[in-house]
PDB file of N, CA and C in Angstrom:
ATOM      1  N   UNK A 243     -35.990  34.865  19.946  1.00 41.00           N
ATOM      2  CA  UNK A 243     -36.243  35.990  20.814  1.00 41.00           C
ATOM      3  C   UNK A 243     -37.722  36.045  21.176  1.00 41.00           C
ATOM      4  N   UNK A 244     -38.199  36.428  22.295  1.00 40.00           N
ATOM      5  CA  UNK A 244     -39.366  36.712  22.743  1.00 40.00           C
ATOM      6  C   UNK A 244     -40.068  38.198  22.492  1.00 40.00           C
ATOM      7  N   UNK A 245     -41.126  38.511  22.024  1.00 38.00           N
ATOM      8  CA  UNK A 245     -41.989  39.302  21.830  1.00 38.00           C
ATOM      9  C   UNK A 245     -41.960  40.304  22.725  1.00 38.00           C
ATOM     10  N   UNK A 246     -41.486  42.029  22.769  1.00 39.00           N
ATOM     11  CA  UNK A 246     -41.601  42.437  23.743  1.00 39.00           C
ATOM     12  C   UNK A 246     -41.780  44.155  23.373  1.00 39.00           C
ATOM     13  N   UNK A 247     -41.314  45.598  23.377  1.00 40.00           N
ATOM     14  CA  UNK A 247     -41.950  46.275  22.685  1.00 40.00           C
ATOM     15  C   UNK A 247     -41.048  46.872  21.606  1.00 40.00           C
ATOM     16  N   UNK A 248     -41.376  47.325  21.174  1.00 42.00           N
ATOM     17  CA  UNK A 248     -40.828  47.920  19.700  1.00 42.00           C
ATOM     18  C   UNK A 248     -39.385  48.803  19.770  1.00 42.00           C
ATOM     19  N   UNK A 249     -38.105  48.805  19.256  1.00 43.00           N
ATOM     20  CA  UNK A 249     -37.408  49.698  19.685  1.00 43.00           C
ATOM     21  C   UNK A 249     -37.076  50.103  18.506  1.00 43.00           C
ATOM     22  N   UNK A 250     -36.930  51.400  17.864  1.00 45.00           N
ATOM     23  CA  UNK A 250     -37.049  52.410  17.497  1.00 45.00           C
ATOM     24  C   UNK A 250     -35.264  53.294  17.314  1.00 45.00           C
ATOM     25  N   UNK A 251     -34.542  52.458  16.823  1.00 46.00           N
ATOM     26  CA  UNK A 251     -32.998  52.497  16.574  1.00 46.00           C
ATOM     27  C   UNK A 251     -32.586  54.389  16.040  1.00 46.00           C
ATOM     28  N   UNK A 252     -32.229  55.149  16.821  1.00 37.00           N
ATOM     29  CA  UNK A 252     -31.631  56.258  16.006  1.00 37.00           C
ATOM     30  C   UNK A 252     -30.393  56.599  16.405  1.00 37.00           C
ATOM     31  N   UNK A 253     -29.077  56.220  15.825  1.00 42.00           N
ATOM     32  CA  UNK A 253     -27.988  56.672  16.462  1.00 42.00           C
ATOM     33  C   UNK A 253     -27.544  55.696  17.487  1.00 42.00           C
ATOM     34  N   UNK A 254     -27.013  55.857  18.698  1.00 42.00           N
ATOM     35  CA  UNK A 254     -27.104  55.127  19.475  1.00 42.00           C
ATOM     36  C   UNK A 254     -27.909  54.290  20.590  1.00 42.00           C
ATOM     37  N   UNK A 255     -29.087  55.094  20.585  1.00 48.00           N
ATOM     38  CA  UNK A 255     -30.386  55.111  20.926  1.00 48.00           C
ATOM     39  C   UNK A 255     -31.151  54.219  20.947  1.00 48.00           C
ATOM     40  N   UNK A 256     -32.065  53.554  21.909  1.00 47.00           N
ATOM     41  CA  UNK A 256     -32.954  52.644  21.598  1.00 47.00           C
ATOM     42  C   UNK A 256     -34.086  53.422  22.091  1.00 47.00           C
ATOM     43  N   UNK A 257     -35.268  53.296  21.301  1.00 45.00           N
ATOM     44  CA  UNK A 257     -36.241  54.209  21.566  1.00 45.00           C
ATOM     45  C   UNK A 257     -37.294  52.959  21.823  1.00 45.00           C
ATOM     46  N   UNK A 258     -37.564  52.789  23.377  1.00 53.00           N
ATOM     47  CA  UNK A 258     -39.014  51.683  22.928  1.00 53.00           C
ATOM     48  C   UNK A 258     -40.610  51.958  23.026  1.00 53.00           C
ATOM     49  N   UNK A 259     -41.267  51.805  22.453  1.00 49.00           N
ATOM     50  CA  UNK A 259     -42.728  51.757  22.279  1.00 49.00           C
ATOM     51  C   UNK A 259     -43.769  51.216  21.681  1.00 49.00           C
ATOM     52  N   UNK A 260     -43.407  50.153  20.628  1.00 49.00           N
ATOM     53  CA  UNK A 260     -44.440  49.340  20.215  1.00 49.00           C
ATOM     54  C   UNK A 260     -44.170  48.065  20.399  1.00 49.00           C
ATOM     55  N   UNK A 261     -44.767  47.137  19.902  1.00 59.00           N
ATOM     56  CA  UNK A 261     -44.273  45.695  19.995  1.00 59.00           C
ATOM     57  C   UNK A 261     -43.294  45.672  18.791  1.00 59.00           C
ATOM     58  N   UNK A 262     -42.021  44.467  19.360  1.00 67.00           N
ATOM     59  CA  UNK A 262     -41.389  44.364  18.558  1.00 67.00           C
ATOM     60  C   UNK A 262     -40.256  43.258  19.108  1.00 67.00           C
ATOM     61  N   UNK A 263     -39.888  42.626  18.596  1.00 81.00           N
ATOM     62  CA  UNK A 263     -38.529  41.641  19.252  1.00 81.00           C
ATOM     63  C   UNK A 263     -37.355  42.471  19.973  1.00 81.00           C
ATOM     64  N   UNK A 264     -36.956  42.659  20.741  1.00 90.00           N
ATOM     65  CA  UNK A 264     -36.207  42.654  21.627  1.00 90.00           C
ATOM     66  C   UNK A 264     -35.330  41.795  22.468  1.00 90.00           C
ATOM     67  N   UNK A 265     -33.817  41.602  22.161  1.00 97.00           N
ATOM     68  CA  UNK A 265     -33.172  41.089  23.022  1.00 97.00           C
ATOM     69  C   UNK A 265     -32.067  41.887  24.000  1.00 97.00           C
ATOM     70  N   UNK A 266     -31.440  41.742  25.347  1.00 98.00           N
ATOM     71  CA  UNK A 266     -30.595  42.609  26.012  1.00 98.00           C
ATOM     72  C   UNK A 266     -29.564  41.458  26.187  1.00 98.00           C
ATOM     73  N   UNK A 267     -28.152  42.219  25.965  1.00 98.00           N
ATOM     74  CA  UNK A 267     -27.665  41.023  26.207  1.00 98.00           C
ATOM     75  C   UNK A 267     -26.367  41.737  27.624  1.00 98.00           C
ATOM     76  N   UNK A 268     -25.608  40.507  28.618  1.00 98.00           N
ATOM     77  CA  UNK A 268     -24.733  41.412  29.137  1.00 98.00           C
ATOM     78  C   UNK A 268     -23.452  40.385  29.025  1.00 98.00           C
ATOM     79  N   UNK A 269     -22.308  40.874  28.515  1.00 98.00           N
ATOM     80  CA  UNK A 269     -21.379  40.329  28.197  1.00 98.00           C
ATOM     81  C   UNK A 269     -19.931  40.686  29.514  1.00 98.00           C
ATOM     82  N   UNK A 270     -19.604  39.690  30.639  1.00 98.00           N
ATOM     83  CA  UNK A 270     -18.541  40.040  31.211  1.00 98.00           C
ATOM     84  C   UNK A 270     -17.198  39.053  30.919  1.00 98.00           C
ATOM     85  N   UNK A 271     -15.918  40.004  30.603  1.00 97.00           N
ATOM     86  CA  UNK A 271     -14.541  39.917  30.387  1.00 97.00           C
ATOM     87  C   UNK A 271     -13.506  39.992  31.002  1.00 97.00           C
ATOM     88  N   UNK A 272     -12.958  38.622  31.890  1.00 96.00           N
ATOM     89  CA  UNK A 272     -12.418  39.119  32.765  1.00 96.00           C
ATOM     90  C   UNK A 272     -10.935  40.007  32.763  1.00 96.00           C
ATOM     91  N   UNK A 273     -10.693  40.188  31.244  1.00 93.00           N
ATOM     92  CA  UNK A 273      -9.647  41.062  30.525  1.00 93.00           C
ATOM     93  C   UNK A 273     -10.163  41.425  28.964  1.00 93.00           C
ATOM     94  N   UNK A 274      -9.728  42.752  28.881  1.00 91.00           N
ATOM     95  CA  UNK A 274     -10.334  42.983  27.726  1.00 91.00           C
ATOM     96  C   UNK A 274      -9.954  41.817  26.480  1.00 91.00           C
ATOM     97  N   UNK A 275     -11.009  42.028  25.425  1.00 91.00           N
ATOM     98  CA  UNK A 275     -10.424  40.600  24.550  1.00 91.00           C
ATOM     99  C   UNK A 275     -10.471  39.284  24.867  1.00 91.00           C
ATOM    100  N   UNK A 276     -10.522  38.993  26.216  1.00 93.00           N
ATOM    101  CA  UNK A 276     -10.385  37.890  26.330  1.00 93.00           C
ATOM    102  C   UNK A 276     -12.254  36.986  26.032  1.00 93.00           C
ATOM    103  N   UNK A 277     -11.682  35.530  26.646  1.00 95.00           N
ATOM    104  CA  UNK A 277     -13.001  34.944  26.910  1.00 95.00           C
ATOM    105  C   UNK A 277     -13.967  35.544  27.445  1.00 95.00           C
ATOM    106  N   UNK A 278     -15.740  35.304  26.920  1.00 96.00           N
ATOM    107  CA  UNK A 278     -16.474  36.424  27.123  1.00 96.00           C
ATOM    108  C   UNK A 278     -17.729  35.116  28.424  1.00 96.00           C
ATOM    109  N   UNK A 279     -18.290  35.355  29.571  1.00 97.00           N
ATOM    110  CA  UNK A 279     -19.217  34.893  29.784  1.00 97.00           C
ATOM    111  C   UNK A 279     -20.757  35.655  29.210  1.00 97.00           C
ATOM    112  N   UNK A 280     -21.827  35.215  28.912  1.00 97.00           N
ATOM    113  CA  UNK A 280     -22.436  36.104  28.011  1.00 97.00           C
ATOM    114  C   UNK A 280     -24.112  35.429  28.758  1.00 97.00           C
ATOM    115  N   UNK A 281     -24.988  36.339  28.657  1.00 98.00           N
ATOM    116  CA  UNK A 281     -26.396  36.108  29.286  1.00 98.00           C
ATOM    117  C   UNK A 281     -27.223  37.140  27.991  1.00 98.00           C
ATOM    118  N   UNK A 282     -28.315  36.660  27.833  1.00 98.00           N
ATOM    119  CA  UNK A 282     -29.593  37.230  27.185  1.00 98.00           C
ATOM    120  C   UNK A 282     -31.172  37.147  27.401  1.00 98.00           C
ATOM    121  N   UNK A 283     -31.493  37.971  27.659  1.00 98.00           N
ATOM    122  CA  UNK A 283     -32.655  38.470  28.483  1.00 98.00           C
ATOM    123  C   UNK A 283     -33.724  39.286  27.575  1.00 98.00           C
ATOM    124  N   UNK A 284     -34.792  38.826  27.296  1.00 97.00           N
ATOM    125  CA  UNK A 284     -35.990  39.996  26.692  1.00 97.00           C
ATOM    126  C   UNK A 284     -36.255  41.225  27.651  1.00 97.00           C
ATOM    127  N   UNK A 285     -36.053  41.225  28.591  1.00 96.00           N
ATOM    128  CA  UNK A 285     -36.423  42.403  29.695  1.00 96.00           C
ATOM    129  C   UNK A 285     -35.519  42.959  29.693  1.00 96.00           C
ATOM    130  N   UNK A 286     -35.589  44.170  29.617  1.00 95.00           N
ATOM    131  CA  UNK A 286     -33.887  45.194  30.315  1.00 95.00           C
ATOM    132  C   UNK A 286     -34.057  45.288  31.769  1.00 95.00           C
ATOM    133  N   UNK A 287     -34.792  45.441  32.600  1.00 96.00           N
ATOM    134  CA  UNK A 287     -35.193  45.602  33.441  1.00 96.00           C
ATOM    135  C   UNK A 287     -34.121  44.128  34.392  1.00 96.00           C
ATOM    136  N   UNK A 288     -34.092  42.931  33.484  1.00 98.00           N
ATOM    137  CA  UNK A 288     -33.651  41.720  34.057  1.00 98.00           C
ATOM    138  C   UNK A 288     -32.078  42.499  33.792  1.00 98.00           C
ATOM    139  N   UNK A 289     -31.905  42.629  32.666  1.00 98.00           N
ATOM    140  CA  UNK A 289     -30.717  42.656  32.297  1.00 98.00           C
ATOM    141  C   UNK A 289     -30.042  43.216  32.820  1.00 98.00           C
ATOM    142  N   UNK A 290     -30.537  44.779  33.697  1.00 97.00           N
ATOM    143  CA  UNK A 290     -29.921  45.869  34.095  1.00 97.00           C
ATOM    144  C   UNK A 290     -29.276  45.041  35.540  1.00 97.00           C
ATOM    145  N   UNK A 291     -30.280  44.398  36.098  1.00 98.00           N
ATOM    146  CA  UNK A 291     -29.665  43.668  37.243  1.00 98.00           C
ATOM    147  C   UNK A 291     -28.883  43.190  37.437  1.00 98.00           C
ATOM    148  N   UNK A 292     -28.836  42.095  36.379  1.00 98.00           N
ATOM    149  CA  UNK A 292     -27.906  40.865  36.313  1.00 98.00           C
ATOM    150  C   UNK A 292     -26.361  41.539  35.911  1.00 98.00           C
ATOM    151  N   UNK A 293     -26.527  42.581  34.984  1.00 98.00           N
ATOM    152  CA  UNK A 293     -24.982  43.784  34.932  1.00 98.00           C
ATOM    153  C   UNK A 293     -24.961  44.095  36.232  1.00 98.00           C
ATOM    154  N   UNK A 294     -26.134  44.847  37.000  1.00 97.00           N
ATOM    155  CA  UNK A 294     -25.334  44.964  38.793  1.00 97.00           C
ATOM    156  C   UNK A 294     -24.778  44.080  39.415  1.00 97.00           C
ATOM    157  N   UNK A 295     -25.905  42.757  39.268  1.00 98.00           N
ATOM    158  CA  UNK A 295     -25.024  42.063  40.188  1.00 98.00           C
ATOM    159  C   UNK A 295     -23.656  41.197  39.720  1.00 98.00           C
ATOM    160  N   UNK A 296     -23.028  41.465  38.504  1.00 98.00           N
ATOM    161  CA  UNK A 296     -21.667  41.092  38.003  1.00 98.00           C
ATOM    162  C   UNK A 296     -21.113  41.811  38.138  1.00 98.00           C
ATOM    163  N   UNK A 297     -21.355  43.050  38.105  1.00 97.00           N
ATOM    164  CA  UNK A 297     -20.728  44.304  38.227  1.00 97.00           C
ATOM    165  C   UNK A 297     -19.897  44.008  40.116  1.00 97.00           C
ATOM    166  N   UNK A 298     -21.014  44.076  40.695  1.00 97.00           N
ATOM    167  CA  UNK A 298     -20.624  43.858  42.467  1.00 97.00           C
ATOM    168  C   UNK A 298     -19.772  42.653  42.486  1.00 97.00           C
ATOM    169  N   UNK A 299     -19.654  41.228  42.124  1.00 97.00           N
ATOM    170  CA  UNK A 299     -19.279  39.980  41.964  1.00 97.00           C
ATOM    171  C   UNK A 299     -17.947  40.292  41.760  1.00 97.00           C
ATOM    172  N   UNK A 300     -17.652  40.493  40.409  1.00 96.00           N
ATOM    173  CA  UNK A 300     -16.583  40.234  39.286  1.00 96.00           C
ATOM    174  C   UNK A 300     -15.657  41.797  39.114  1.00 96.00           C
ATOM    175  N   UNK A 301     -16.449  42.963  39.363  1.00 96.00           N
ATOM    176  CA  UNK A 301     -16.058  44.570  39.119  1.00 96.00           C
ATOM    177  C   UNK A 301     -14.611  44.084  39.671  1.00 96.00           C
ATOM    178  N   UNK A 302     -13.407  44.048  38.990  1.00 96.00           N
ATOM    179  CA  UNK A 302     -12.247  44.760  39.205  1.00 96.00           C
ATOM    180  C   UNK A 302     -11.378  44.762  38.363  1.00 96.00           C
ATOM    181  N   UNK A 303      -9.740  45.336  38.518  1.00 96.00           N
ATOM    182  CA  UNK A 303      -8.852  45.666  37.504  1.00 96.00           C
ATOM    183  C   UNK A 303      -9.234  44.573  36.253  1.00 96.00           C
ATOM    184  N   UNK A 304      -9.223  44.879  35.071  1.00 96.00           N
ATOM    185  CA  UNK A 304      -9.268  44.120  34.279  1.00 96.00           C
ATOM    186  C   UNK A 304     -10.543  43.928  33.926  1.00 96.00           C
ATOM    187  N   UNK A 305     -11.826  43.663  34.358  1.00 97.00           N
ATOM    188  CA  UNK A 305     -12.876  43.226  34.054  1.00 97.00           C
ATOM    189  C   UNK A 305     -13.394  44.246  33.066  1.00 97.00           C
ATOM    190  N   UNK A 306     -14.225  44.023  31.987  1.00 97.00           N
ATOM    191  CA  UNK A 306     -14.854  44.806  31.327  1.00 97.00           C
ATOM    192  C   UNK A 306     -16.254  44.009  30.904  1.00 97.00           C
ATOM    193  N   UNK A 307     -17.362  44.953  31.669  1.00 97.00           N
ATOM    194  CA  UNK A 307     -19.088  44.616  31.329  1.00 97.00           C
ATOM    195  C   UNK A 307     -19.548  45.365  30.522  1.00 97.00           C
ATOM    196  N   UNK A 308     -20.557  44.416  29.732  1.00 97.00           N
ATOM    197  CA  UNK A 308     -21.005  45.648  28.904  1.00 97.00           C
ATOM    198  C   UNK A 308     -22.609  45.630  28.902  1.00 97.00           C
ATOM    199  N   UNK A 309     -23.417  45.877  28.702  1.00 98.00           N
ATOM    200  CA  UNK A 309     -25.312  45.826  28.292  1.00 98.00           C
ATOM    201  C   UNK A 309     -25.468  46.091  26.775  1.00 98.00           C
ATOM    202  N   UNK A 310     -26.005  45.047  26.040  1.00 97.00           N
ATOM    203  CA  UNK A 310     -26.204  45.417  24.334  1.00 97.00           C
ATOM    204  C   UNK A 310     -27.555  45.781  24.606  1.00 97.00           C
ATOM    205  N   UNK A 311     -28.669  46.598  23.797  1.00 97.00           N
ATOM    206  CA  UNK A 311     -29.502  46.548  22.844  1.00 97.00           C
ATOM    207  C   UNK A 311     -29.581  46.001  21.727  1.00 97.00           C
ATOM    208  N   UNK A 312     -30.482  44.724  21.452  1.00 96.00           N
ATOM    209  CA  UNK A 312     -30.844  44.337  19.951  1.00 96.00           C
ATOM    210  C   UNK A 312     -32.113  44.679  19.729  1.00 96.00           C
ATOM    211  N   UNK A 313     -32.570  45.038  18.380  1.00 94.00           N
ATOM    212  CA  UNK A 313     -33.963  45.366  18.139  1.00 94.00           C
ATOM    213  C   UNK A 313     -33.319  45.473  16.333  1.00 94.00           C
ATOM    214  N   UNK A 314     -34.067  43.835  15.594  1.00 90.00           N
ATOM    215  CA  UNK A 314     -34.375  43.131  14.169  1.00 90.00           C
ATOM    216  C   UNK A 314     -32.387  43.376  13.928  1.00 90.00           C
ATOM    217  N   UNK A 315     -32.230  44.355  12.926  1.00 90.00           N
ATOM    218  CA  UNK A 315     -31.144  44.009  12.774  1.00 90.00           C
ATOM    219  C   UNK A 315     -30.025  45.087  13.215  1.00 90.00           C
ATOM    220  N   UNK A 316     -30.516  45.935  14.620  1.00 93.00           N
ATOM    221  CA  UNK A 316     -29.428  47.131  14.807  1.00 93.00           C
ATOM    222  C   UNK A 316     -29.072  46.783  16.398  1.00 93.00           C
ATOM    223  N   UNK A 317     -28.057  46.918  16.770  1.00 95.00           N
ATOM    224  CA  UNK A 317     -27.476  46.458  18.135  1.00 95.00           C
ATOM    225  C   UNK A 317     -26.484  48.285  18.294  1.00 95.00           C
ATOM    226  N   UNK A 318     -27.081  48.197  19.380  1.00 94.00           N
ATOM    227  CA  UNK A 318     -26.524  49.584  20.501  1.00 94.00           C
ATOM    228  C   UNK A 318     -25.891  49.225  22.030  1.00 94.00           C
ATOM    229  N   UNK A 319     -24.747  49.827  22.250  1.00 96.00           N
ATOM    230  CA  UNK A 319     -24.584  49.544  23.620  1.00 96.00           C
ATOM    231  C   UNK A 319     -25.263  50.749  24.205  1.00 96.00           C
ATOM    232  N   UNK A 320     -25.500  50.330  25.552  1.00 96.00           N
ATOM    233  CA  UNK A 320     -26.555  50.705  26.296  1.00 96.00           C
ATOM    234  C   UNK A 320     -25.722  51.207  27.797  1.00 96.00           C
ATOM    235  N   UNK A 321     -25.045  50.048  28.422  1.00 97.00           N
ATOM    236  CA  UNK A 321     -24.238  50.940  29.027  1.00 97.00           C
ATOM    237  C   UNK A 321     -22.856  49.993  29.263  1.00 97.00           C
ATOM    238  N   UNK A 322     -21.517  50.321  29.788  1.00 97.00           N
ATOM    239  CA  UNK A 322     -20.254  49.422  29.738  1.00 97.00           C
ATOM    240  C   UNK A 322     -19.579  49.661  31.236  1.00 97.00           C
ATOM    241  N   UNK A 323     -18.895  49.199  31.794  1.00 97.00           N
ATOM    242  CA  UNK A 323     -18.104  49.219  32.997  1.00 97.00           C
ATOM    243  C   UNK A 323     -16.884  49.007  32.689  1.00 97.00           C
ATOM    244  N   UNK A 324     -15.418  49.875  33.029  1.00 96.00           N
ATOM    245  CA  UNK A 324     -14.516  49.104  33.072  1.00 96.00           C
ATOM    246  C   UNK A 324     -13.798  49.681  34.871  1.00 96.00           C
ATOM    247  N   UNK A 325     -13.041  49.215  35.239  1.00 94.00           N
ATOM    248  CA  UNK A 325     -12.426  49.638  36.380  1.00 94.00           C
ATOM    249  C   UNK A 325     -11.783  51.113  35.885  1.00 94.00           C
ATOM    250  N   UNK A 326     -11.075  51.084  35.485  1.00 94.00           N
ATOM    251  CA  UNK A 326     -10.451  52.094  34.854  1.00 94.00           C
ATOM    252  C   UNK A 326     -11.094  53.434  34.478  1.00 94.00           C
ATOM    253  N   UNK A 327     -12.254  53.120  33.814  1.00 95.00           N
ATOM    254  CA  UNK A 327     -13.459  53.914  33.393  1.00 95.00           C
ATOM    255  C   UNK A 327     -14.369  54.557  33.796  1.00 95.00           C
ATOM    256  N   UNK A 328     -14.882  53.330  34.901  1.00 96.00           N
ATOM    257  CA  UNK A 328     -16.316  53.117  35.640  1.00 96.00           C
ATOM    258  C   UNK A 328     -17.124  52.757  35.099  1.00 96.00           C
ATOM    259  N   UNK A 329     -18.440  53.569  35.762  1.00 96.00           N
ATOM    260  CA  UNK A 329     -19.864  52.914  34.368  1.00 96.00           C
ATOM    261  C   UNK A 329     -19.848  54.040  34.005  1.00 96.00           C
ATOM    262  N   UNK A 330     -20.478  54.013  32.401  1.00 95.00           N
ATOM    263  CA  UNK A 330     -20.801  54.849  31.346  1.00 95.00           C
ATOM    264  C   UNK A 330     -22.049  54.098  30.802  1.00 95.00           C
ATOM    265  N   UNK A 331     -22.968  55.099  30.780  1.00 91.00           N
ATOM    266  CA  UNK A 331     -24.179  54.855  30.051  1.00 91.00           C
ATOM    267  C   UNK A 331     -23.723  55.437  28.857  1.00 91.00           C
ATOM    268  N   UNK A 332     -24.211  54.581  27.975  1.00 85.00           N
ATOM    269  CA  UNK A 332     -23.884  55.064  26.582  1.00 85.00           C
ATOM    270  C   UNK A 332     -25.222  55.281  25.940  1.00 85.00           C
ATOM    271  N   UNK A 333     -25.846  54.521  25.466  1.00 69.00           N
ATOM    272  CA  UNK A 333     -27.349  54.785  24.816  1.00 69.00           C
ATOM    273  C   UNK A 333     -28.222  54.465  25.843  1.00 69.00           C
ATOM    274  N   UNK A 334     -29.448  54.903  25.223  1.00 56.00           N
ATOM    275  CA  UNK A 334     -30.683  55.633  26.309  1.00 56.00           C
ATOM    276  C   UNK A 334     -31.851  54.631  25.696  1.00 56.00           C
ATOM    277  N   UNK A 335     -32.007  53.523  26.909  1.00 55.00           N
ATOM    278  CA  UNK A 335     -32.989  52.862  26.044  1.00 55.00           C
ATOM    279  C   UNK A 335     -34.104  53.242  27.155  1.00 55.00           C
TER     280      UNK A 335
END
């Protein structure tokens, strides 16, 4: 992982502000359970994109996206898509 700022784990929460390892990851399914295509990014900023633009691509019945937070050893979802659902932000990084 690349060096990037500190996140600060409470609950579901990613809190960032100091330095600290950081990875984002975005995982799309083109059925739940199934085979996962998977990308990881030090930036959320990259990450948030690359969920839009799969989201626009791939978004339909069946598909499920998700955005992780990692920071050392606590992982948060951040936000998920399903058709069914929509988007849901879940934790607040």
């Amino acid at each position: 992982m690349i060096q990037h700022r500190k996140a600060t784990v409470v609950g579901s929460t990613v809190l960032q502000d100091q330095d600290v390892e950081a990875e984002y990851e975005v995982t799309l399914r083109f059925n739940p359970g199934g085979p996962a295509v998977l990308g990881a990014w030090s930036q959320l900023e990259t990450a948030e994109q690359v969920f839009m633009e799969w989201l626009g691509l791939y978004g339909r019945e069946g598909t499920v996206l998700t955005l992780t937070a990692t920071a050392g050893d606590a992982t948060c979802l951040v936000k998920s898509w399903t058709y069914e659902g929509g988007l849901q932000a879940v934790g607040a990084v």
